[in-house]
Short mmCIF file of C-alpha atoms (C1' of nucleotides) in Angstrom, two decimals:
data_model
loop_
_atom_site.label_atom_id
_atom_site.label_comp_id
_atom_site.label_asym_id
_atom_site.label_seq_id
_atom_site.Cartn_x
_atom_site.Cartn_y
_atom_site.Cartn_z
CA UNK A 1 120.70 82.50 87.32
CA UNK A 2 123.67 84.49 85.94
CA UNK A 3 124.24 82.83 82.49
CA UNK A 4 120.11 83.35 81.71
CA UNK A 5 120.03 87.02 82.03
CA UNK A 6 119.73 87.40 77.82
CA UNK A 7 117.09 84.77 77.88
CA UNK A 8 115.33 86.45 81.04
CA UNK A 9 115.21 89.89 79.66
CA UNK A 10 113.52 88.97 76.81
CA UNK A 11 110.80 87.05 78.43
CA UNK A 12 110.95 89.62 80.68
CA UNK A 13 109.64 91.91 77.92
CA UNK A 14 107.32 89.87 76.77
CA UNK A 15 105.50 89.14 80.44
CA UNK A 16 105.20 92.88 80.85
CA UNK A 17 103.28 93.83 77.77
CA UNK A 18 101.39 90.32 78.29
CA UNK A 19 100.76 90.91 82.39
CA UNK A 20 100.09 94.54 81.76
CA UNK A 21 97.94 95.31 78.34
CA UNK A 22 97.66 98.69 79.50
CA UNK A 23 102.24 99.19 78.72
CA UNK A 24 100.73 97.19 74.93
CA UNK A 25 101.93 99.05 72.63
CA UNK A 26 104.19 101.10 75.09
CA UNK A 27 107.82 101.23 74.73
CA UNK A 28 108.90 99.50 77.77
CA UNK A 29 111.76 100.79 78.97
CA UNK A 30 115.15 99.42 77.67
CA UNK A 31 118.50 99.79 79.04
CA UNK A 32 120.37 97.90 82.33
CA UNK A 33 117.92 97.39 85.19
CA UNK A 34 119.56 96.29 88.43
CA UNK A 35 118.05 94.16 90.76
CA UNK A 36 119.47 93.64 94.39
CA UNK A 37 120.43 90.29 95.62
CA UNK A 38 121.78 89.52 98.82
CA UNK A 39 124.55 92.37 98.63
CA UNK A 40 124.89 92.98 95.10
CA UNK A 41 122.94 93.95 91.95
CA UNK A 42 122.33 91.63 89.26
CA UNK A 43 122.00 93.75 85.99
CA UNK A 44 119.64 92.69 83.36
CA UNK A 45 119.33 93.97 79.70
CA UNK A 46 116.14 95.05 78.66
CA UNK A 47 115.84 95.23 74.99
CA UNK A 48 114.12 97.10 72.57
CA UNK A 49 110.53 95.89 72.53
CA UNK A 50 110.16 94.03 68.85
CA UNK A 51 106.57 95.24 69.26
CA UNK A 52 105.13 97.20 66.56
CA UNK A 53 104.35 101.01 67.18
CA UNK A 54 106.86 102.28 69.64
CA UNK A 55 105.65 106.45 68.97
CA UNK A 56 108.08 108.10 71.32
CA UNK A 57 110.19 110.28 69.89
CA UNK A 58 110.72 112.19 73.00
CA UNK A 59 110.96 109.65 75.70
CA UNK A 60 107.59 110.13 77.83
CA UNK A 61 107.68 106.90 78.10
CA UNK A 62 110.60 106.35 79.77
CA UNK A 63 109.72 108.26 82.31
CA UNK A 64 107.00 109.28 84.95
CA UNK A 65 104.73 111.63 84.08
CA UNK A 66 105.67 113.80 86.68
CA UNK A 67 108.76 114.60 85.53
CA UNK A 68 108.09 114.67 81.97
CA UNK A 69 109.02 117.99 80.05
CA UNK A 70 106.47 120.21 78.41
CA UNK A 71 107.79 118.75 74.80
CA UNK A 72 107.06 115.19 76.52
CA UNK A 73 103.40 116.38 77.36
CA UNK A 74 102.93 117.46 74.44
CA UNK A 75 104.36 114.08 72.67
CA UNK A 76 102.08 112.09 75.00
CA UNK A 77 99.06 114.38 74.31
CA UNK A 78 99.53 113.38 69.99
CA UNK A 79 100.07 109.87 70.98
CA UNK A 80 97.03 109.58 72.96
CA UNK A 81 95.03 111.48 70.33
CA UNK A 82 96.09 109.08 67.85
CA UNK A 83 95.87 106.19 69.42
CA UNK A 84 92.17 107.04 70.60
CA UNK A 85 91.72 107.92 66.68
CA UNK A 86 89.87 111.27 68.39
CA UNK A 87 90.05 114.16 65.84
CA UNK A 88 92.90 116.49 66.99
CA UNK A 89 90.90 119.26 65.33
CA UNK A 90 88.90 119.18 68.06
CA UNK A 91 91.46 119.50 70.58
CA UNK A 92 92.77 122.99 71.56
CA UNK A 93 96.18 122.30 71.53
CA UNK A 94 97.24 125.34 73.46
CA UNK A 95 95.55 123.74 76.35
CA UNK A 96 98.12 121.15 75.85
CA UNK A 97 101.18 123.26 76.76
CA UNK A 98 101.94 122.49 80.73
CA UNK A 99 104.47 120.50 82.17
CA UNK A 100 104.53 117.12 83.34
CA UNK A 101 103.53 118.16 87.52
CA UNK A 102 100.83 119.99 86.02
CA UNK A 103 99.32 117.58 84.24
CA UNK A 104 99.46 115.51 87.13
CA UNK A 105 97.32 117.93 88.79
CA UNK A 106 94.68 117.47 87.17
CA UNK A 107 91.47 115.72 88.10
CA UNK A 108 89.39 113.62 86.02
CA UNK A 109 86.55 116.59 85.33
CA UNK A 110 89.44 119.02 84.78
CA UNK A 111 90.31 116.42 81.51
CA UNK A 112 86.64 116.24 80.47
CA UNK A 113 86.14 120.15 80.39
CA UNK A 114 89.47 120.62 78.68
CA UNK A 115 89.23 117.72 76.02
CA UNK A 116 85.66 116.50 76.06
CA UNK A 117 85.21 112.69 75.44
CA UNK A 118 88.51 111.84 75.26
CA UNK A 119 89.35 113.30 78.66
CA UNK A 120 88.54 110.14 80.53
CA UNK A 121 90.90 108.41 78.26
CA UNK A 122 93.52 110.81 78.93
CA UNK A 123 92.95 110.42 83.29
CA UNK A 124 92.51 106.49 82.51
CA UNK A 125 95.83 106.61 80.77
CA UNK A 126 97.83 109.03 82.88
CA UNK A 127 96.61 106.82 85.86
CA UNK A 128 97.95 103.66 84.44
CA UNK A 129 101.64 105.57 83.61
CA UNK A 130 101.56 107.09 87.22
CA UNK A 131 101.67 103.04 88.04
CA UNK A 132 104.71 102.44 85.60
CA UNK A 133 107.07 102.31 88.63
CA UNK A 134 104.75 99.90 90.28
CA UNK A 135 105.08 97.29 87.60
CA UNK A 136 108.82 97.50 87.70
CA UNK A 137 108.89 96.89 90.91
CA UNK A 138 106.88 93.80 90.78
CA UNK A 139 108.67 92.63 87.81
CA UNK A 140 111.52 93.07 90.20
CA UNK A 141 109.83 90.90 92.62
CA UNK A 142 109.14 88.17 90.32
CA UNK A 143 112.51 87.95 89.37
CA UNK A 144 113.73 87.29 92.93
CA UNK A 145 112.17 84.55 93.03
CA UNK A 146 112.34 82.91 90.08
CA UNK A 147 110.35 79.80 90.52
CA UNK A 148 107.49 82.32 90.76
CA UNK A 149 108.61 84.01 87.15
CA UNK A 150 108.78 80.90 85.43
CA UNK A 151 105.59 79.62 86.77
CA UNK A 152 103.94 82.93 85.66
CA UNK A 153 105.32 83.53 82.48
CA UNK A 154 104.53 79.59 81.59
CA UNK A 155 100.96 79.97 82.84
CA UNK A 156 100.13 83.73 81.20
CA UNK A 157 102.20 82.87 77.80
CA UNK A 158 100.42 79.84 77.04
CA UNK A 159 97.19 81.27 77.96
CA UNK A 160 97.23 84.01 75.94
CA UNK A 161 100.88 85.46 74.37
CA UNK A 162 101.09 82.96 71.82
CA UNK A 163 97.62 81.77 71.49
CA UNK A 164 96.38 85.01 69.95
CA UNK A 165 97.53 88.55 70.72
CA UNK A 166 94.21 89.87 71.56
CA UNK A 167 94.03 91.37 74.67
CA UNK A 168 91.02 90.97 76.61
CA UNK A 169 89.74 94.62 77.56
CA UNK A 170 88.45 93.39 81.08
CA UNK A 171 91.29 91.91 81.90
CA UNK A 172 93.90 94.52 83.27
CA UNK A 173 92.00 97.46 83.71
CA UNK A 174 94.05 98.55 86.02
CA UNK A 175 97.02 96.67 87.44
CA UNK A 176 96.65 98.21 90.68
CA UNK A 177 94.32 100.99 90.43
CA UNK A 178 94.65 101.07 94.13
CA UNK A 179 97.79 103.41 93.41
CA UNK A 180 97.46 106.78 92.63
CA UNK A 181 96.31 107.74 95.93
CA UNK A 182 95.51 111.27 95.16
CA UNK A 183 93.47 110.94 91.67
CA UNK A 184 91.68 107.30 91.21
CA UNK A 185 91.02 106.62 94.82
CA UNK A 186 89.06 109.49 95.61
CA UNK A 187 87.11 108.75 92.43
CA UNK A 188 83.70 108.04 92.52
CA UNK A 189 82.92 104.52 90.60
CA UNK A 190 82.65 106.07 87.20
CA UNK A 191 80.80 103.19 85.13
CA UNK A 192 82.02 104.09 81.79
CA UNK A 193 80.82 102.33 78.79
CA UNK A 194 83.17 99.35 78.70
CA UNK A 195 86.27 99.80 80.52
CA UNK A 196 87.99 103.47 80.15
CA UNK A 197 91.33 101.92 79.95
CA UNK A 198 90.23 99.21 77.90
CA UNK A 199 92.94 99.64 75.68
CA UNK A 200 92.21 97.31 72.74
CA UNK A 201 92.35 99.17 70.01
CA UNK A 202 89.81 97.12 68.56
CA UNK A 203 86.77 98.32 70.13
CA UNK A 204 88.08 101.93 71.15
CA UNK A 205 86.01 103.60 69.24
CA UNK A 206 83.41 102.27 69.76
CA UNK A 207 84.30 102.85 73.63
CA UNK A 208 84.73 106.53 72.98
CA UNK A 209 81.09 106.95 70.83
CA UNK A 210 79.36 105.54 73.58
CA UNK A 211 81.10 107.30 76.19
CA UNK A 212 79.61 110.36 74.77
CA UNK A 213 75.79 108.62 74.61
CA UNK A 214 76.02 105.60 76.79
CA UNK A 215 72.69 105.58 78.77
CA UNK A 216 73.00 101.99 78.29
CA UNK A 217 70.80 101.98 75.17
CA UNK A 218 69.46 98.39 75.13
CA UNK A 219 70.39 95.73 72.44
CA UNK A 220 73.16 94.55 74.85
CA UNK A 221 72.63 91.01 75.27
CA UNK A 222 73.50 91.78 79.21
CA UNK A 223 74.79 88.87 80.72
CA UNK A 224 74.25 87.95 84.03
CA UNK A 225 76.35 88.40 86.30
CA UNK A 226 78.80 85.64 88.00
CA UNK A 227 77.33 84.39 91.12
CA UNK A 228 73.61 83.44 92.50
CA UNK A 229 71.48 86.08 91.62
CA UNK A 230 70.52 89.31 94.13
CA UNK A 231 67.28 88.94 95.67
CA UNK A 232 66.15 91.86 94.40
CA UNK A 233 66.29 95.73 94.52
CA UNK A 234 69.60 96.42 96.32
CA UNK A 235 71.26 99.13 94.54
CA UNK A 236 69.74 99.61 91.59
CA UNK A 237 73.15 100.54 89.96
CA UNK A 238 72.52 99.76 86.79
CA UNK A 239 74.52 102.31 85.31
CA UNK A 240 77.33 99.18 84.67
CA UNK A 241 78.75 97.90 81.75
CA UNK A 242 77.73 97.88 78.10
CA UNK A 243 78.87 94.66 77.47
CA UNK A 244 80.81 92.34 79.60
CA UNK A 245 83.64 91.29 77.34
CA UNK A 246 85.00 87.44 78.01
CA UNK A 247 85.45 87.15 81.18
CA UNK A 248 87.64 88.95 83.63
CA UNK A 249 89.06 86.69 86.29
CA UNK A 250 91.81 85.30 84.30
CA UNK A 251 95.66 85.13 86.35
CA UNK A 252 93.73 87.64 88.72
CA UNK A 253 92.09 85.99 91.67
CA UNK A 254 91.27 87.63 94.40
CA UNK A 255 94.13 86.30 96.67
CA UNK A 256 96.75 87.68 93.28
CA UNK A 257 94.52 90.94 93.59
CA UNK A 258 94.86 91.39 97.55
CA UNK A 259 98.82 90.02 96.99
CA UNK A 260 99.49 93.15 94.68
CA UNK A 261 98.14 95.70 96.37
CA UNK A 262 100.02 94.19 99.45
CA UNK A 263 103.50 93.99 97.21
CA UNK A 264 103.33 97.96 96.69
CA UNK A 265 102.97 99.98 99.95
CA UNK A 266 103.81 103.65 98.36
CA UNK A 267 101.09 103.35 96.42
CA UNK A 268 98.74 101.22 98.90
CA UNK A 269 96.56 103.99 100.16
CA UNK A 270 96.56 102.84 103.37
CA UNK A 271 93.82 99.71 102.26
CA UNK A 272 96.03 96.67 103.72
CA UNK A 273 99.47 96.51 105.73
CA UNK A 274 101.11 93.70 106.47
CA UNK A 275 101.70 92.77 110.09
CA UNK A 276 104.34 90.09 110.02
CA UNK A 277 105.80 90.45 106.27
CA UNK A 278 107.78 87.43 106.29
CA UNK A 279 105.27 85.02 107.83
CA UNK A 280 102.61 86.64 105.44
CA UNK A 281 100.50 88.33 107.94
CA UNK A 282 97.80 91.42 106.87
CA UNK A 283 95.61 93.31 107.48
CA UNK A 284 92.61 95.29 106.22
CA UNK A 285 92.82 98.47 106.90
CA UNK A 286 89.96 99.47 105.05
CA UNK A 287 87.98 96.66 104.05
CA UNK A 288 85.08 98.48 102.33
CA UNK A 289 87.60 99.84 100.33
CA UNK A 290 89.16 97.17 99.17
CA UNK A 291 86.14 95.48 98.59
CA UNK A 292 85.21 98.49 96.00
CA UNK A 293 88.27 97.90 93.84
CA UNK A 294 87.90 94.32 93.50
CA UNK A 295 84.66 95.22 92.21
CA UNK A 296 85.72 97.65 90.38
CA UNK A 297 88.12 95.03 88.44
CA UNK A 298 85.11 93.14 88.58
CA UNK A 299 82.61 95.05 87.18
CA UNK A 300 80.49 94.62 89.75
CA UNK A 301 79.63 97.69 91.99
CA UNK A 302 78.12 95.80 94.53
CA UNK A 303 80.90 93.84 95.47
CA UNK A 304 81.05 94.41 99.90
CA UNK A 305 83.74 93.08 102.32
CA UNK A 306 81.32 90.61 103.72
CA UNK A 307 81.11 88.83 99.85
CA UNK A 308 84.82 89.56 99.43
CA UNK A 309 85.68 87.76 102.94
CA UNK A 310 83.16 85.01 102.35
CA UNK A 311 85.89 84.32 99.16
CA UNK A 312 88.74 84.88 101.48
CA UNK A 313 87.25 82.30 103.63
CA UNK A 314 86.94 79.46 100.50
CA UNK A 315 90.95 80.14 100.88
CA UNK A 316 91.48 78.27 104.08
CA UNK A 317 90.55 74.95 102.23
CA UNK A 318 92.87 75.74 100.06
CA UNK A 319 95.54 76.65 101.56
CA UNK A 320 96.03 79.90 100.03
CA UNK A 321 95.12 81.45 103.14
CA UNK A 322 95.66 80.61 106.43
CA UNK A 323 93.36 81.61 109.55
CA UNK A 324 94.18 83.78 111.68
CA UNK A 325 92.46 83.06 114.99
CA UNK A 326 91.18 86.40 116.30
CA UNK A 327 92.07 89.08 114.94
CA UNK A 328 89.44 90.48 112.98
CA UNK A 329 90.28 91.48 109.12
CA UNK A 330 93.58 89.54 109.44
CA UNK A 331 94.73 87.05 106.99
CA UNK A 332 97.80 85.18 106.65
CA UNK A 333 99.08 83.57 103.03
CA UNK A 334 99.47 79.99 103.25
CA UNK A 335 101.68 77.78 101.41
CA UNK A 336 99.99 77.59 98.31
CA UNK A 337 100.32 81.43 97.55
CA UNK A 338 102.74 83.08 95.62
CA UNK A 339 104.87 85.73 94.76
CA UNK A 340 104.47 87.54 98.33
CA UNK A 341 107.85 86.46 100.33
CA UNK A 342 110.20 88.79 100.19
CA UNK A 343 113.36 86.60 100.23
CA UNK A 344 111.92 83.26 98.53
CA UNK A 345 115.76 82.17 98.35
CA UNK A 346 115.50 80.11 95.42
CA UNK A 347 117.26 77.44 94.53
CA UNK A 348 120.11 77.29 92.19
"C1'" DC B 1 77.19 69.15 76.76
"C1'" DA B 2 79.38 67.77 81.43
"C1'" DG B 3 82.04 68.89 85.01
"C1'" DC B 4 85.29 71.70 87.39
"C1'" DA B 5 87.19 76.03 89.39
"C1'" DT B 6 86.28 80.20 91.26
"C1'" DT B 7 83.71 83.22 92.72
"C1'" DT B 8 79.18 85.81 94.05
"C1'" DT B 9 75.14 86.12 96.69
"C1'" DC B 10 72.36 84.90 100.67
"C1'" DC B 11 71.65 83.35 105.01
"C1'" DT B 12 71.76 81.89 109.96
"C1'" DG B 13 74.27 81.96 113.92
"C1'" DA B 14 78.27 83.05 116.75
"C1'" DT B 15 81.89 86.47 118.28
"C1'" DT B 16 84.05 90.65 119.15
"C1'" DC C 1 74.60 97.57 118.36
"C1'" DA C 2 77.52 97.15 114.26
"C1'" DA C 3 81.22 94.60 112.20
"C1'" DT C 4 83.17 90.40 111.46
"C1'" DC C 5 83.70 85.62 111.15
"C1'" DA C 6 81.99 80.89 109.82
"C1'" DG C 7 80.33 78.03 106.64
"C1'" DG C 8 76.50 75.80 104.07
"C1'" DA C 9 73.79 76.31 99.82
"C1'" DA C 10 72.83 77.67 95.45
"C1'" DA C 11 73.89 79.76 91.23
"C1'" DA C 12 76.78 82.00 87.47
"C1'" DT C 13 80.47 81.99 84.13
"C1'" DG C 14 84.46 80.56 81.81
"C1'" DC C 15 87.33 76.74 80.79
"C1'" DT C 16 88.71 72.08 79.60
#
DNA sequence: CAGCATTTTCCTGATT
DNA sequence: CAATCAGGAAAATGCT
């Protein structure tokens, strides 16, 4: 695969902003990125995204927000202000002046007392940088094994990248939201209207007005909900979504879901661990918790392990998963999974 | 609109 | 006993 770096990088760049719609609009980082293989690096050039805004004079972006300088904060704070179309006047900027561990530090309700409405959008966004590293490292992945790139990058780009170059809010709300251990996991399910990090600057807006109001005023059409109906009562967590945009599922099934929090153990809050990496062996470590996220990407607050693992359990057939006779809240990938082995030696 | 894929929900029964 | 596992059924939603 030496002679297809050029091509690669550039796909490359295109696959992240179309995988992750959260780095849209974000300059991806450009410069030599080194991948190893076997015992040496292969370097690839990563270009100068062609996309349109690329706002960072100071280089935020090319870094993680914990190390960013107070200037960086400051650069992030005006590009988040813009890009949420918020009124700056509104925004005490003095409040803005920390570094980039201190922002770090703080919670979700620190955000909301210091900037109001737009606070959530400023945790939502932070979270999603904090995961920067994350998605280089599965980009890394993906490039080991190659077959697995070109499959995804075929399947995702016709889908979407060249169909039309609206990004479906539900879709990537958050790449692996399991991350940030400290901040989003210890989060409460906060039901904002629409997804927070719904990043299409379309409907922002009207994201952030209802924010402020949502008591899920009626007038929604409110969809039901994928699946057969609850009996009844349950949880009456109705709190949910405003409106359900498209659909949500789209290049993230479950299996991809359980696969990338799998593929990124520093940020894995101890949910799943893999027993046997290279025969595909895991395990829940905490399945309830788990189960929350994937409803979380789900909308769907009710989502349990016992639904989850029912789905798990469709996988056998499949042959995405294979059983694992046993062990309880062990699962092994089966030959039609993908993008999990750590040296899928491809073929030349 | 039909049919398919992929869940989601429920349920009964068996195991751990 | 509480969690899990096993699957069958039925239903929902998006896609082709």
């Amino acid at each position: 695969m030496a002679g297809a770096t050029c091509d690669m990088s550039n796909i490359l760049t295109n696959y992240i902003t179309t995988l992750y719609p959260p780095m849209q609009g974000l300059p991806v980082p450009t410069g030599p990125i080194s991948i190893p293989e076997n015992d040496k690096f292969l370097t690839f050039s990563i270009p100068e995204p062609s996309s349109e805004l690329t706002g960072d004079p100071s280089g935020w972006a090319q870094n993680i927000p914990n190390l960013w300088s107070r200037a960086q904060v400051l650069d992030w704070f005006s590009y988040s202000i813009e890009r949420n179309k918020w009124d700056a006047s509104t925004i005490d900027l003095k409040q803005c002046d920390m570094d980039g561990q201190h922002l770090c530090q703080l919670s979700r309700e620190d955000m909301r007392t210091m900037f109001g409405g737009l606070g959530d959008k400023l945790y939502d966004h932070l979270c999603q940088l904090k995961e920067y590293p994350f998605v280089w490292d599965l980009i890394c992945d993906l490039i080991r094994n190659e077959d697995q790139l070109q499959q995804g990058i075929k399947k995702e780009m016709d889908i979407d990248f060249y169909a039309d170059r609206t990004i479906d809010p539900g879709y990537y709300s958050d790449p692996i939201s399991p991350a940030s251990p400290a901040s989003c996991a210890s989060l409460p399910y906060s039901p904002q209207a629409g997804d927070s990090s719904a990043g299409s600057d379309m409907d922002i807006k009207t994201c952030l007005n209802k924010d402020v109001f949502s008591n899920k005023s009626d007038g929604t059409p409110n969809k039901r909900r994928r699946g057969r109906p609850r009996k009844l009562n349950s949880d009456c967590r109705d709190i949910l979504e405003t409106k359900k945009s498209k659909h949500s599922a789209r290049g993230t099934h479950l299996w991809e879901f359980i696969r990338d929090i799998l593929l990124n153990p520093d940020l894995n809050d101890g949910l799943l661990k893999w027993e046997d990496r290279t025969e595909g062996v895991f395990k829940f470590l905490r399945s309830e918790a788990v189960a929350q996220l994937w409803g979380q990407k789900k909308k769907n607050a009710s989502m349990t392990y016992e639904k989850l693992s029912r789905a798990m359990r469709y996988y056998y057939k499949r042959e995405i998963l294979e059983r694992v006779d046993g062990r309880r809240l062990v699962y092994k990938f089966g030959k039609n999974s993908t993008g999990w082995r750590l040296s899928d030696k491809v073929s030349q």
